Protein backbone atom coordinates (compact mmCIF):
# COMPACT_ATOMS: atom_id res chain seq x y z
CA UNK A 1 0.00 0.00 0.00
CA UNK A 2 1.34 3.40 -0.87
CA UNK A 3 0.71 7.00 -1.82
CA UNK A 4 2.16 8.81 -4.80
CA UNK A 5 1.47 12.16 -6.45
CA UNK A 6 -1.50 12.42 -8.79
CA UNK A 7 -0.32 12.50 -12.42
CA UNK A 8 -2.00 13.57 -15.63
CA UNK A 9 -1.11 10.17 -17.13
CA UNK A 10 -3.40 8.50 -14.55
CA UNK A 11 -6.32 9.73 -16.66
CA UNK A 12 -7.46 6.44 -18.18
CA UNK A 13 -7.12 4.25 -15.08
CA UNK A 14 -8.81 6.96 -12.97
CA UNK A 15 -11.69 7.26 -15.43
CA UNK A 16 -12.11 3.48 -15.70
CA UNK A 17 -12.12 3.12 -11.91
CA UNK A 18 -14.62 5.96 -11.47
CA UNK A 19 -16.99 4.52 -14.06
CA UNK A 20 -16.74 1.01 -12.60
CA UNK A 21 -17.39 2.41 -9.10
CA UNK A 22 -20.01 5.04 -10.02
CA UNK A 23 -22.81 3.49 -7.95
CA UNK A 24 -20.42 2.84 -5.05
CA UNK A 25 -19.19 6.46 -4.94
CA UNK A 26 -22.25 8.49 -5.98
CA UNK A 27 -23.90 8.74 -2.51
CA UNK A 28 -20.70 10.11 -0.92
CA UNK A 29 -18.83 12.03 -3.57
CA UNK A 30 -18.88 15.85 -3.63
CA UNK A 31 -20.58 17.11 -6.77
CA UNK A 32 -21.00 20.40 -8.54
CA UNK A 33 -24.64 21.55 -8.51
CA UNK A 34 -24.32 22.63 -12.15
CA UNK A 35 -22.61 19.59 -13.72
CA UNK A 36 -22.94 15.80 -13.59
CA UNK A 37 -20.39 13.87 -11.53
CA UNK A 38 -19.80 10.83 -13.74
CA UNK A 39 -19.00 11.21 -17.41
CA UNK A 40 -17.30 8.90 -19.84
CA UNK A 41 -14.89 11.48 -21.28
CA UNK A 42 -11.38 12.28 -20.08
CA UNK A 43 -12.09 16.01 -19.68
CA UNK A 44 -13.35 15.93 -16.05
CA UNK A 45 -10.22 14.10 -14.88
CA UNK A 46 -7.87 16.40 -16.76
CA UNK A 47 -9.64 19.45 -15.31
CA UNK A 48 -9.63 18.00 -11.76
CA UNK A 49 -5.99 16.92 -11.96
CA UNK A 50 -4.94 20.28 -13.36
CA UNK A 51 -6.74 22.14 -10.57
CA UNK A 52 -5.28 19.91 -7.85
CA UNK A 53 -1.75 20.13 -9.25
CA UNK A 54 -2.03 23.93 -9.41
CA UNK A 55 -3.31 24.03 -5.81
CA UNK A 56 -0.42 21.74 -4.78
CA UNK A 57 2.11 24.17 -6.27
CA UNK A 58 0.43 26.96 -4.28
CA UNK A 59 0.59 24.98 -1.03
CA UNK A 60 -3.20 24.59 -0.87
CA UNK A 61 -3.57 20.84 -1.55
CA UNK A 62 -1.76 17.50 -1.43
CA UNK A 63 -3.33 15.23 -4.09
CA UNK A 64 -2.32 11.56 -4.04
CA UNK A 65 -3.13 8.31 -5.80
CA UNK A 66 -3.60 5.39 -3.41
CA UNK A 67 -1.83 2.26 -4.67
CA UNK A 68 -2.20 -1.37 -3.67
CA UNK A 69 0.34 -3.93 -4.85
CA UNK A 70 1.67 -1.24 -7.17
CA UNK A 71 -1.65 -0.62 -8.94
CA UNK A 72 -4.11 2.28 -8.81
CA UNK A 73 -6.56 1.68 -5.93
CA UNK A 74 -8.16 5.06 -5.26
CA UNK A 75 -7.50 8.67 -4.44
CA UNK A 76 -6.72 10.68 -1.31
CA UNK A 77 -6.61 14.46 -1.25
CA UNK A 78 -5.66 16.80 1.54
CA UNK A 79 -7.24 20.08 0.49
CA UNK A 80 -8.49 23.41 1.76
CA UNK A 81 -5.10 23.94 3.41
CA UNK A 82 -5.07 27.10 5.50
CA UNK A 83 -1.77 28.51 6.75
CA UNK A 84 -1.13 31.29 9.26
CA UNK A 85 -2.46 30.70 12.74
CA UNK A 86 -4.80 27.87 11.61
CA UNK A 87 -2.40 25.47 9.80
CA UNK A 88 -5.31 23.17 9.04
CA UNK A 89 -6.68 21.09 6.17
CA UNK A 90 -9.47 18.72 5.15
CA UNK A 91 -8.94 15.15 3.96
CA UNK A 92 -11.05 13.19 1.51
CA UNK A 93 -10.57 9.72 0.06
CA UNK A 94 -12.09 6.89 -1.95
CA UNK A 95 -11.07 3.34 -2.77
CA UNK A 96 -12.10 0.94 -5.51
CA UNK A 97 -15.00 -1.15 -4.20
CA UNK A 98 -13.15 -4.36 -5.15
CA UNK A 99 -10.44 -3.45 -2.61
CA UNK A 100 -12.62 -2.19 0.24
CA UNK A 101 -12.17 -3.78 3.66
CA UNK A 102 -8.44 -4.51 3.32
CA UNK A 103 -7.18 -1.67 5.52
CA UNK A 104 -5.95 0.27 2.49
CA UNK A 105 -7.69 3.56 3.25
CA UNK A 106 -6.97 3.66 7.01
CA UNK A 107 -3.30 3.09 6.20
CA UNK A 108 -3.35 5.74 3.48
CA UNK A 109 -5.06 8.27 5.76
CA UNK A 110 -2.54 7.56 8.55
CA UNK A 111 0.36 8.06 6.12
CA UNK A 112 -1.13 11.28 4.76
CA UNK A 113 -1.84 12.71 8.21
CA UNK A 114 1.72 11.95 9.36
CA UNK A 115 3.02 13.72 6.26
CA UNK A 116 0.76 16.71 7.01
CA UNK A 117 1.88 16.93 10.63
CA UNK A 118 5.57 16.05 10.47
CA UNK A 119 6.67 17.09 6.97
CA UNK A 120 4.26 19.81 5.85
CA UNK A 121 3.84 21.39 9.30
CA UNK A 122 0.06 21.39 9.63
CA UNK A 123 -1.53 21.31 13.07
CA UNK A 124 -5.07 20.03 12.38
CA UNK A 125 -6.69 17.74 9.83
CA UNK A 126 -10.48 17.41 9.45
CA UNK A 127 -12.60 14.78 7.71
CA UNK A 128 -16.20 15.75 6.96
CA UNK A 129 -18.35 12.67 6.34
CA UNK A 130 -22.04 12.11 5.67
CA UNK A 131 -23.74 10.53 8.71
CA UNK A 132 -24.96 7.64 6.53
CA UNK A 133 -21.45 6.76 5.30
CA UNK A 134 -20.66 4.15 7.95
CA UNK A 135 -17.61 2.75 6.13
CA UNK A 136 -15.90 6.14 5.89
CA UNK A 137 -16.79 7.00 9.46
CA UNK A 138 -15.21 3.72 10.64
CA UNK A 139 -11.95 4.72 8.93
CA UNK A 140 -11.49 7.90 10.95
CA UNK A 141 -12.91 6.42 14.15
CA UNK A 142 -10.40 3.53 13.99
CA UNK A 143 -7.62 6.10 13.58
CA UNK A 144 -8.69 8.11 16.62
CA UNK A 145 -10.23 11.19 14.99
CA UNK A 146 -12.67 12.81 17.39
CA UNK A 147 -16.23 13.67 16.40
CA UNK A 148 -16.83 17.42 16.72
CA UNK A 149 -20.39 17.91 15.55
CA UNK A 150 -22.61 18.25 12.51
CA UNK A 151 -22.09 20.75 9.70
CA UNK A 152 -25.53 21.44 8.27
CA UNK A 153 -25.84 21.30 4.48
CA UNK A 154 -22.04 21.35 4.28
CA UNK A 155 -21.40 19.91 0.78
CA UNK A 156 -23.32 19.26 -2.40
CA UNK A 157 -23.52 15.46 -2.73
CA UNK A 158 -25.55 13.38 -5.16
CA UNK A 159 -27.87 16.21 -6.16
CA UNK A 160 -28.47 17.98 -2.83
CA UNK A 161 -26.79 19.90 -0.01
CA UNK A 162 -25.99 17.31 2.67
CA UNK A 163 -25.18 17.38 6.37
CA UNK A 164 -21.74 16.11 7.38
CA UNK A 165 -20.20 15.02 10.66
CA UNK A 166 -16.92 16.81 11.35
CA UNK A 167 -14.08 14.62 12.63
CA UNK A 168 -10.70 16.13 13.52
CA UNK A 169 -7.23 15.27 14.72
CA UNK A 170 -4.39 17.55 15.82
CA UNK A 171 -0.69 16.82 16.02
CA UNK A 172 -1.00 16.59 19.82
CA UNK A 173 -3.41 13.66 19.36
CA UNK A 174 -0.72 11.54 17.68
CA UNK A 175 2.69 12.83 18.84
CA UNK A 176 4.50 9.64 17.75
CA UNK A 177 2.67 9.40 14.45
CA UNK A 178 -0.69 8.08 13.35
CA UNK A 179 0.73 5.32 11.14
CA UNK A 180 2.70 3.78 14.02
CA UNK A 181 -0.40 3.87 16.22
CA UNK A 182 -2.54 2.30 13.46
CA UNK A 183 0.00 -0.47 12.82
CA UNK A 184 0.24 -1.20 16.55
CA UNK A 185 -3.54 -1.47 16.73
CA UNK A 186 -3.65 -3.79 13.73
CA UNK A 187 -0.87 -5.93 15.20
CA UNK A 188 -2.76 -6.21 18.49
CA UNK A 189 -5.95 -7.16 16.63
CA UNK A 190 -4.03 -10.01 14.99
CA UNK A 191 -2.72 -11.14 18.38
CA UNK A 192 0.74 -9.59 18.15
CA UNK A 193 2.40 -7.26 20.67
CA UNK A 194 1.04 -3.73 20.92
CA UNK A 195 2.85 -0.59 22.02
CA UNK A 196 -0.05 1.68 21.14
CA UNK A 197 -0.02 4.92 23.05
CA UNK A 198 -2.96 5.45 25.38
C-alpha positions as MATLAB code, in Angstrom:
seq = 'XXXXXXXXXXXXXXXXXXXXXXXXXXXXXXXXXXXXXXXXXXXXXXXXXXXXXXXXXXXXXXXXXXXXXXXXXXXXXXXXXXXXXXXXXXXXXXXXXXXXXXXXXXXXXXXXXXXXXXXXXXXXXXXXXXXXXXXXXXXXXXXXXXXXXXXXXXXXXXXXXXXXXXXXXXXXXXXXXXXXXXXXXXXXXXXXXXXXXX';
ca = [
       0.000    0.000    0.000;
       1.341    3.403   -0.865;
       0.711    6.999   -1.824;
       2.162    8.807   -4.797;
       1.474   12.161   -6.449;
      -1.498   12.417   -8.793;
      -0.318   12.496  -12.418;
      -2.001   13.567  -15.631;
      -1.105   10.170  -17.127;
      -3.402    8.502  -14.554;
      -6.324    9.735  -16.659;
      -7.455    6.439  -18.185;
      -7.122    4.253  -15.082;
      -8.809    6.961  -12.970;
     -11.693    7.260  -15.431;
     -12.113    3.484  -15.697;
     -12.119    3.123  -11.908;
     -14.618    5.963  -11.468;
     -16.993    4.516  -14.060;
     -16.740    1.012  -12.595;
     -17.394    2.412   -9.105;
     -20.006    5.036  -10.018;
     -22.813    3.492   -7.947;
     -20.418    2.841   -5.047;
     -19.188    6.459   -4.943;
     -22.245    8.493   -5.980;
     -23.900    8.737   -2.508;
     -20.702   10.111   -0.919;
     -18.825   12.028   -3.569;
     -18.885   15.846   -3.631;
     -20.583   17.112   -6.775;
     -20.997   20.395   -8.538;
     -24.636   21.550   -8.512;
     -24.321   22.634  -12.155;
     -22.608   19.594  -13.718;
     -22.943   15.801  -13.587;
     -20.386   13.867  -11.529;
     -19.801   10.833  -13.736;
     -19.000   11.207  -17.411;
     -17.299    8.898  -19.844;
     -14.885   11.479  -21.284;
     -11.385   12.283  -20.085;
     -12.086   16.011  -19.678;
     -13.346   15.930  -16.055;
     -10.222   14.101  -14.878;
      -7.869   16.396  -16.761;
      -9.637   19.454  -15.307;
      -9.630   17.999  -11.765;
      -5.989   16.918  -11.963;
      -4.939   20.285  -13.362;
      -6.737   22.138  -10.570;
      -5.284   19.909   -7.849;
      -1.753   20.128   -9.245;
      -2.030   23.933   -9.412;
      -3.311   24.029   -5.806;
      -0.420   21.744   -4.776;
       2.113   24.170   -6.273;
       0.431   26.961   -4.277;
       0.593   24.975   -1.027;
      -3.200   24.586   -0.871;
      -3.573   20.844   -1.549;
      -1.763   17.500   -1.428;
      -3.330   15.228   -4.087;
      -2.315   11.556   -4.041;
      -3.128    8.314   -5.798;
      -3.600    5.387   -3.411;
      -1.830    2.261   -4.667;
      -2.203   -1.372   -3.670;
       0.342   -3.932   -4.845;
       1.668   -1.240   -7.169;
      -1.647   -0.621   -8.942;
      -4.107    2.279   -8.806;
      -6.562    1.677   -5.931;
      -8.161    5.058   -5.259;
      -7.504    8.673   -4.440;
      -6.718   10.676   -1.310;
      -6.615   14.459   -1.247;
      -5.662   16.804    1.538;
      -7.239   20.081    0.490;
      -8.493   23.411    1.763;
      -5.102   23.940    3.406;
      -5.066   27.096    5.504;
      -1.770   28.514    6.746;
      -1.127   31.294    9.256;
      -2.456   30.699   12.741;
      -4.799   27.871   11.613;
      -2.397   25.469    9.804;
      -5.311   23.171    9.039;
      -6.676   21.087    6.165;
      -9.467   18.716    5.148;
      -8.940   15.153    3.958;
     -11.053   13.185    1.513;
     -10.569    9.721    0.063;
     -12.091    6.892   -1.949;
     -11.069    3.337   -2.765;
     -12.101    0.939   -5.511;
     -14.997   -1.155   -4.205;
     -13.145   -4.357   -5.147;
     -10.440   -3.455   -2.611;
     -12.619   -2.188    0.242;
     -12.172   -3.782    3.655;
      -8.437   -4.514    3.317;
      -7.184   -1.672    5.520;
      -5.952    0.272    2.492;
      -7.691    3.556    3.247;
      -6.972    3.662    7.010;
      -3.302    3.086    6.202;
      -3.351    5.742    3.475;
      -5.062    8.268    5.759;
      -2.538    7.560    8.545;
       0.363    8.059    6.121;
      -1.134   11.283    4.759;
      -1.841   12.713    8.212;
       1.717   11.947    9.356;
       3.022   13.724    6.255;
       0.764   16.706    7.006;
       1.883   16.935   10.630;
       5.572   16.047   10.470;
       6.666   17.089    6.971;
       4.257   19.814    5.846;
       3.840   21.387    9.297;
       0.062   21.392    9.628;
      -1.535   21.315   13.067;
      -5.066   20.032   12.381;
      -6.694   17.740    9.827;
     -10.481   17.408    9.447;
     -12.599   14.775    7.711;
     -16.204   15.749    6.959;
     -18.351   12.672    6.345;
     -22.041   12.113    5.673;
     -23.741   10.526    8.712;
     -24.961    7.644    6.533;
     -21.452    6.758    5.302;
     -20.655    4.153    7.954;
     -17.610    2.745    6.134;
     -15.900    6.136    5.886;
     -16.792    7.001    9.465;
     -15.207    3.725   10.638;
     -11.951    4.720    8.929;
     -11.491    7.898   10.953;
     -12.907    6.419   14.151;
     -10.398    3.533   13.989;
      -7.620    6.101   13.583;
      -8.686    8.113   16.620;
     -10.230   11.189   14.986;
     -12.666   12.807   17.391;
     -16.230   13.671   16.404;
     -16.828   17.417   16.723;
     -20.387   17.909   15.548;
     -22.606   18.249   12.506;
     -22.086   20.746    9.696;
     -25.529   21.439    8.268;
     -25.843   21.296    4.476;
     -22.036   21.345    4.279;
     -21.400   19.912    0.782;
     -23.322   19.259   -2.405;
     -23.515   15.464   -2.729;
     -25.553   13.375   -5.164;
     -27.869   16.206   -6.162;
     -28.471   17.978   -2.829;
     -26.793   19.895   -0.007;
     -25.994   17.305    2.673;
     -25.176   17.385    6.374;
     -21.737   16.105    7.384;
     -20.204   15.019   10.664;
     -16.924   16.810   11.351;
     -14.084   14.623   12.634;
     -10.702   16.127   13.516;
      -7.227   15.275   14.725;
      -4.393   17.552   15.815;
      -0.692   16.821   16.016;
      -1.000   16.594   19.819;
      -3.411   13.660   19.364;
      -0.716   11.537   17.679;
       2.690   12.830   18.840;
       4.502    9.642   17.750;
       2.667    9.403   14.450;
      -0.690    8.081   13.349;
       0.732    5.319   11.138;
       2.704    3.783   14.024;
      -0.395    3.869   16.216;
      -2.539    2.305   13.458;
       0.004   -0.467   12.815;
       0.241   -1.204   16.548;
      -3.537   -1.466   16.726;
      -3.653   -3.789   13.726;
      -0.869   -5.935   15.200;
      -2.762   -6.211   18.489;
      -5.950   -7.165   16.632;
      -4.030  -10.009   14.986;
      -2.721  -11.139   18.378;
       0.738   -9.594   18.149;
       2.403   -7.265   20.671;
       1.040   -3.730   20.916;
       2.848   -0.594   22.022;
      -0.052    1.680   21.139;
      -0.020    4.919   23.051;
      -2.965    5.453   25.379;
];
